[in-house]
Amino acid sequence: MPQDPMDFEWSYWIEWGRERILWLLAGHLLVSQMSRLFVEKYKPWCLMVYGMAACWLLLGIKGFAVILLHAAISFAVAQFQLSLLTWLCSLILLSTLRIPAVEETKRKWYDTENEYYLLLFTVSVRCLFCTSFSLEYCWHAAPQKSSLSFPWMLAYVFYYPTFHNGPLVNFDEFSEQMRRQEAFNLKTNLSILIVGIIRIFFWWCLAELMIHLMYIHALYSSALPLESASYWALGGLALGQVLFFYVKYLVLYGVPALLLQMDGLKPPALPCCVSLMHSFTKMWRSFDVGLHRFLVRYIYVPMGGSQSSLLGTLFSTALTFAFVSYWHGGQSYLWYWGALNWLGVVVENGTKRILSISLIQDLI
């Protein structure tokens, strides 16, 4: 039975995974386990070299140079130890991905559009990693700068399991866990690997079953069936869409999360089932946990967050969603999506504040 071809993200990553990425991830696993077994002290540098080699192999010398240049520029700007300057640098680097002349030049480096998109996706995710490292550099005192050297930035930026699509791990967590040397137990690691592979295979089978039988995305791409559908049918389609999105990211984030575990690191929690969510706040906290931690640590809290006035909280939340919309591409529909999510969070938190008033509670 033919599959629904309209979900670009799933088709794209599955195709790349089968061709090269899964093999490169298997190579990372081998290097990681060997380094943990024999040279635990040098594990970060072994993984850094492997990640750089894998980047060179997939993206070519020019793609590798772009990512290295982004890291070098971010590190140089971080030397001024000004968070605002670091953010300005990050936004400028991110904006270069959308300059038509630059896009056209990068496209000419590759034979296929898929190769160009791999560079685009990789660089956009690397921008977040460079931002995390640079802000940590700005915030730490001089005695702690040894743990924030340029080699450590490269080890973080070129860490391969999270290289192309995430999940996002903040530098403070990555550095602390990567430096921690633990006793290596091959039997325990092997059991974690086997159980993890079985779970991911089950999720992959479920996603493939959904995309071969449900045709949700194909239905959404045509106005005619949607116009003739009842409200109940539209609600079912919407639920099917988000459930497939959930299962898809169990696979896309499950593979790197398993490798993080094998490396002795604690990965961000996998997405929570959307059927269990009943609030905007919970969705943002528990679907992409790594991105949520990044947004809270580097945008929401520095801008005042919930500790500031009502207007300050509204502004912090709006700025957070504005960045999410811009990072995802900045198209007009993404701004609408971000605004609606911001409105949902504001209404929800406003309702909670009203309901927490003692008079209202007494009435209830």
PDB file of N, CA, C and O in Angstrom, residues 254-293:
ATOM      1  N   GLY A 254      14.052   9.913  19.717  1.00  0.00           N
ATOM      2  CA  GLY A 254      14.360   8.688  20.456  1.00  0.00           C
ATOM      3  C   GLY A 254      15.729   8.123  20.117  1.00  0.00           C
ATOM      4  O   GLY A 254      16.449   7.634  20.998  1.00  0.00           O
ATOM      5  N   VAL A 255      16.110   8.198  18.831  1.00  0.00           N
ATOM      6  CA  VAL A 255      17.414   7.671  18.403  1.00  0.00           C
ATOM      7  C   VAL A 255      18.569   8.445  19.060  1.00  0.00           C
ATOM      8  O   VAL A 255      19.430   7.840  19.698  1.00  0.00           O
ATOM      9  N   PRO A 256      18.623   9.790  18.931  1.00  0.00           N
ATOM     10  CA  PRO A 256      19.714  10.505  19.606  1.00  0.00           C
ATOM     11  C   PRO A 256      19.648  10.390  21.129  1.00  0.00           C
ATOM     12  O   PRO A 256      20.698  10.355  21.796  1.00  0.00           O
ATOM     13  N   ALA A 257      18.435  10.326  21.694  1.00  0.00           N
ATOM     14  CA  ALA A 257      18.317  10.183  23.152  1.00  0.00           C
ATOM     15  C   ALA A 257      18.951   8.876  23.623  1.00  0.00           C
ATOM     16  O   ALA A 257      19.613   8.826  24.666  1.00  0.00           O
ATOM     17  N   LEU A 258      18.769   7.806  22.840  1.00  0.00           N
ATOM     18  CA  LEU A 258      19.384   6.518  23.184  1.00  0.00           C
ATOM     19  C   LEU A 258      20.906   6.619  23.144  1.00  0.00           C
ATOM     20  O   LEU A 258      21.606   6.109  24.035  1.00  0.00           O
ATOM     21  N   LEU A 259      21.440   7.293  22.135  1.00  0.00           N
ATOM     22  CA  LEU A 259      22.891   7.450  22.037  1.00  0.00           C
ATOM     23  C   LEU A 259      23.448   8.326  23.157  1.00  0.00           C
ATOM     24  O   LEU A 259      24.554   8.093  23.653  1.00  0.00           O
ATOM     25  N   LEU A 260      22.698   9.336  23.558  1.00  0.00           N
ATOM     26  CA  LEU A 260      23.111  10.146  24.709  1.00  0.00           C
ATOM     27  C   LEU A 260      23.235   9.281  25.956  1.00  0.00           C
ATOM     28  O   LEU A 260      24.201   9.405  26.724  1.00  0.00           O
ATOM     29  N   GLN A 261      22.266   8.401  26.158  1.00  0.00           N
ATOM     30  CA  GLN A 261      22.333   7.475  27.291  1.00  0.00           C
ATOM     31  C   GLN A 261      23.565   6.578  27.206  1.00  0.00           C
ATOM     32  O   GLN A 261      24.249   6.344  28.209  1.00  0.00           O
ATOM     33  N   MET A 262      23.839   6.078  26.022  1.00  0.00           N
ATOM     34  CA  MET A 262      24.996   5.212  25.827  1.00  0.00           C
ATOM     35  C   MET A 262      26.304   5.959  26.076  1.00  0.00           C
ATOM     36  O   MET A 262      27.310   5.355  26.443  1.00  0.00           O
ATOM     37  N   ASP A 263      26.290   7.280  25.882  1.00  0.00           N
ATOM     38  CA  ASP A 263      27.484   8.089  26.130  1.00  0.00           C
ATOM     39  C   ASP A 263      27.622   8.498  27.595  1.00  0.00           C
ATOM     40  O   ASP A 263      28.547   9.224  27.956  1.00  0.00           O
ATOM     41  N   GLY A 264      26.672   8.081  28.430  1.00  0.00           N
ATOM     42  CA  GLY A 264      26.713   8.443  29.844  1.00  0.00           C
ATOM     43  C   GLY A 264      26.083   9.787  30.145  1.00  0.00           C
ATOM     44  O   GLY A 264      26.287  10.339  31.224  1.00  0.00           O
ATOM     45  N   LEU A 265      25.294  10.323  29.205  1.00  0.00           N
ATOM     46  CA  LEU A 265      24.626  11.606  29.402  1.00  0.00           C
ATOM     47  C   LEU A 265      23.125  11.379  29.637  1.00  0.00           C
ATOM     48  O   LEU A 265      22.583  10.340  29.266  1.00  0.00           O
ATOM     49  N   LYS A 266      22.491  12.372  30.247  1.00  0.00           N
ATOM     50  CA  LYS A 266      21.053  12.287  30.482  1.00  0.00           C
ATOM     51  C   LYS A 266      20.339  13.101  29.420  1.00  0.00           C
ATOM     52  O   LYS A 266      20.422  14.332  29.415  1.00  0.00           O
ATOM     53  N   PRO A 267      19.610  12.450  28.512  1.00  0.00           N
ATOM     54  CA  PRO A 267      18.940  13.199  27.439  1.00  0.00           C
ATOM     55  C   PRO A 267      17.702  13.905  27.969  1.00  0.00           C
ATOM     56  O   PRO A 267      17.149  13.518  29.013  1.00  0.00           O
ATOM     57  N   PRO A 268      17.247  14.956  27.257  1.00  0.00           N
ATOM     58  CA  PRO A 268      15.948  15.554  27.615  1.00  0.00           C
ATOM     59  C   PRO A 268      14.858  14.496  27.496  1.00  0.00           C
ATOM     60  O   PRO A 268      14.947  13.597  26.663  1.00  0.00           O
ATOM     61  N   ALA A 269      13.852  14.610  28.332  1.00  0.00           N
ATOM     62  CA  ALA A 269      12.738  13.650  28.277  1.00  0.00           C
ATOM     63  C   ALA A 269      12.097  13.668  26.889  1.00  0.00           C
ATOM     64  O   ALA A 269      12.012  14.719  26.252  1.00  0.00           O
ATOM     65  N   LEU A 270      11.667  12.502  26.434  1.00  0.00           N
ATOM     66  CA  LEU A 270      10.985  12.415  25.138  1.00  0.00           C
ATOM     67  C   LEU A 270       9.616  13.085  25.234  1.00  0.00           C
ATOM     68  O   LEU A 270       9.094  13.278  26.333  1.00  0.00           O
ATOM     69  N   PRO A 271       9.035  13.460  24.087  1.00  0.00           N
ATOM     70  CA  PRO A 271       7.746  14.157  24.115  1.00  0.00           C
ATOM     71  C   PRO A 271       6.682  13.392  24.887  1.00  0.00           C
ATOM     72  O   PRO A 271       6.614  12.164  24.838  1.00  0.00           O
ATOM     73  N   CYS A 272       5.866  14.153  25.606  1.00  0.00           N
ATOM     74  CA  CYS A 272       4.725  13.576  26.323  1.00  0.00           C
ATOM     75  C   CYS A 272       3.570  13.398  25.339  1.00  0.00           C
ATOM     76  O   CYS A 272       3.395  14.209  24.426  1.00  0.00           O
ATOM     77  N   CYS A 273       2.789  12.355  25.506  1.00  0.00           N
ATOM     78  CA  CYS A 273       1.676  12.085  24.598  1.00  0.00           C
ATOM     79  C   CYS A 273       0.695  13.260  24.590  1.00  0.00           C
ATOM     80  O   CYS A 273       0.253  13.722  25.652  1.00  0.00           O
ATOM     81  N   VAL A 274       0.380  13.733  23.394  1.00  0.00           N
ATOM     82  CA  VAL A 274      -0.485  14.909  23.272  1.00  0.00           C
ATOM     83  C   VAL A 274      -1.890  14.637  23.800  1.00  0.00           C
ATOM     84  O   VAL A 274      -2.603  15.567  24.183  1.00  0.00           O
ATOM     85  N   SER A 275      -2.315  13.377  23.823  1.00  0.00           N
ATOM     86  CA  SER A 275      -3.653  13.051  24.331  1.00  0.00           C
ATOM     87  C   SER A 275      -3.757  13.267  25.837  1.00  0.00           C
ATOM     88  O   SER A 275      -4.857  13.364  26.382  1.00  0.00           O
ATOM     89  N   LEU A 276      -2.607  13.334  26.511  1.00  0.00           N
ATOM     90  CA  LEU A 276      -2.598  13.556  27.958  1.00  0.00           C
ATOM     91  C   LEU A 276      -2.512  15.036  28.309  1.00  0.00           C
ATOM     92  O   LEU A 276      -2.580  15.396  29.483  1.00  0.00           O
ATOM     93  N   MET A 277      -2.336  15.887  27.315  1.00  0.00           N
ATOM     94  CA  MET A 277      -2.167  17.315  27.570  1.00  0.00           C
ATOM     95  C   MET A 277      -3.498  18.043  27.469  1.00  0.00           C
ATOM     96  O   MET A 277      -4.283  17.789  26.561  1.00  0.00           O
ATOM     97  N   HIS A 278      -3.709  18.948  28.399  1.00  0.00           N
ATOM     98  CA  HIS A 278      -4.936  19.740  28.381  1.00  0.00           C
ATOM     99  C   HIS A 278      -4.637  21.233  28.514  1.00  0.00           C
ATOM    100  O   HIS A 278      -5.554  22.025  28.714  1.00  0.00           O
ATOM    101  N   SER A 279      -3.359  21.611  28.401  1.00  0.00           N
ATOM    102  CA  SER A 279      -3.014  23.034  28.544  1.00  0.00           C
ATOM    103  C   SER A 279      -1.861  23.392  27.621  1.00  0.00           C
ATOM    104  O   SER A 279      -1.021  22.556  27.296  1.00  0.00           O
ATOM    105  N   PHE A 280      -1.827  24.656  27.220  1.00  0.00           N
ATOM    106  CA  PHE A 280      -0.723  25.174  26.408  1.00  0.00           C
ATOM    107  C   PHE A 280       0.590  25.085  27.182  1.00  0.00           C
ATOM    108  O   PHE A 280       1.622  24.733  26.628  1.00  0.00           O
ATOM    109  N   THR A 281       0.541  25.445  28.451  1.00  0.00           N
ATOM    110  CA  THR A 281       1.758  25.464  29.268  1.00  0.00           C
ATOM    111  C   THR A 281       2.397  24.085  29.338  1.00  0.00           C
ATOM    112  O   THR A 281       3.606  23.930  29.155  1.00  0.00           O
ATOM    113  N   LYS A 282       1.564  23.056  29.590  1.00  0.00           N
ATOM    114  CA  LYS A 282       2.097  21.700  29.685  1.00  0.00           C
ATOM    115  C   LYS A 282       2.655  21.233  28.347  1.00  0.00           C
ATOM    116  O   LYS A 282       3.681  20.552  28.293  1.00  0.00           O
ATOM    117  N   MET A 283       1.984  21.629  27.260  1.00  0.00           N
ATOM    118  CA  MET A 283       2.462  21.234  25.937  1.00  0.00           C
ATOM    119  C   MET A 283       3.867  21.779  25.690  1.00  0.00           C
ATOM    120  O   MET A 283       4.756  21.062  25.235  1.00  0.00           O
ATOM    121  N   TRP A 284       4.080  23.058  26.001  1.00  0.00           N
ATOM    122  CA  TRP A 284       5.392  23.665  25.767  1.00  0.00           C
ATOM    123  C   TRP A 284       6.454  23.120  26.715  1.00  0.00           C
ATOM    124  O   TRP A 284       7.630  23.064  26.364  1.00  0.00           O
ATOM    125  N   ARG A 285       6.050  22.728  27.902  1.00  0.00           N
ATOM    126  CA  ARG A 285       7.019  22.205  28.867  1.00  0.00           C
ATOM    127  C   ARG A 285       7.435  20.767  28.577  1.00  0.00           C
ATOM    128  O   ARG A 285       8.572  20.384  28.856  1.00  0.00           O
ATOM    129  N   SER A 286       6.506  19.980  28.045  1.00  0.00           N
ATOM    130  CA  SER A 286       6.750  18.541  27.997  1.00  0.00           C
ATOM    131  C   SER A 286       6.801  17.928  26.611  1.00  0.00           C
ATOM    132  O   SER A 286       6.996  16.721  26.489  1.00  0.00           O
ATOM    133  N   PHE A 287       6.623  18.730  25.527  1.00  0.00           N
ATOM    134  CA  PHE A 287       6.738  18.120  24.210  1.00  0.00           C
ATOM    135  C   PHE A 287       8.187  18.159  23.736  1.00  0.00           C
ATOM    136  O   PHE A 287       8.802  17.122  23.531  1.00  0.00           O
ATOM    137  N   ASP A 288       8.753  19.347  23.561  1.00  0.00           N
ATOM    138  CA  ASP A 288      10.176  19.462  23.223  1.00  0.00           C
ATOM    139  C   ASP A 288      10.879  20.029  24.456  1.00  0.00           C
ATOM    140  O   ASP A 288      11.066  21.234  24.601  1.00  0.00           O
ATOM    141  N   VAL A 289      11.278  19.134  25.342  1.00  0.00           N
ATOM    142  CA  VAL A 289      11.819  19.536  26.647  1.00  0.00           C
ATOM    143  C   VAL A 289      13.127  20.307  26.485  1.00  0.00           C
ATOM    144  O   VAL A 289      13.376  21.296  27.190  1.00  0.00           O
ATOM    145  N   GLY A 290      13.977  19.875  25.557  1.00  0.00           N
ATOM    146  CA  GLY A 290      15.256  20.552  25.343  1.00  0.00           C
ATOM    147  C   GLY A 290      15.060  21.991  24.893  1.00  0.00           C
ATOM    148  O   GLY A 290      15.723  22.910  25.404  1.00  0.00           O
ATOM    149  N   LEU A 291      14.151  22.216  23.938  1.00  0.00           N
ATOM    150  CA  LEU A 291      13.875  23.571  23.469  1.00  0.00           C
ATOM    151  C   LEU A 291      13.270  24.414  24.585  1.00  0.00           C
ATOM    152  O   LEU A 291      13.603  25.594  24.736  1.00  0.00           O
ATOM    153  N   HIS A 292      12.387  23.822  25.375  1.00  0.00           N
ATOM    154  CA  HIS A 292      11.773  24.548  26.497  1.00  0.00           C
ATOM    155  C   HIS A 292      12.834  25.017  27.491  1.00  0.00           C
ATOM    156  O   HIS A 292      12.811  26.170  27.944  1.00  0.00           O
ATOM    157  N   ARG A 293      13.769  24.140  27.834  1.00  0.00           N
ATOM    158  CA  ARG A 293      14.838  24.527  28.763  1.00  0.00           C
ATOM    159  C   ARG A 293      15.681  25.661  28.193  1.00  0.00           C
ATOM    160  O   ARG A 293      16.088  26.575  28.924  1.00  0.00           O
TER     161      ARG A 293
END
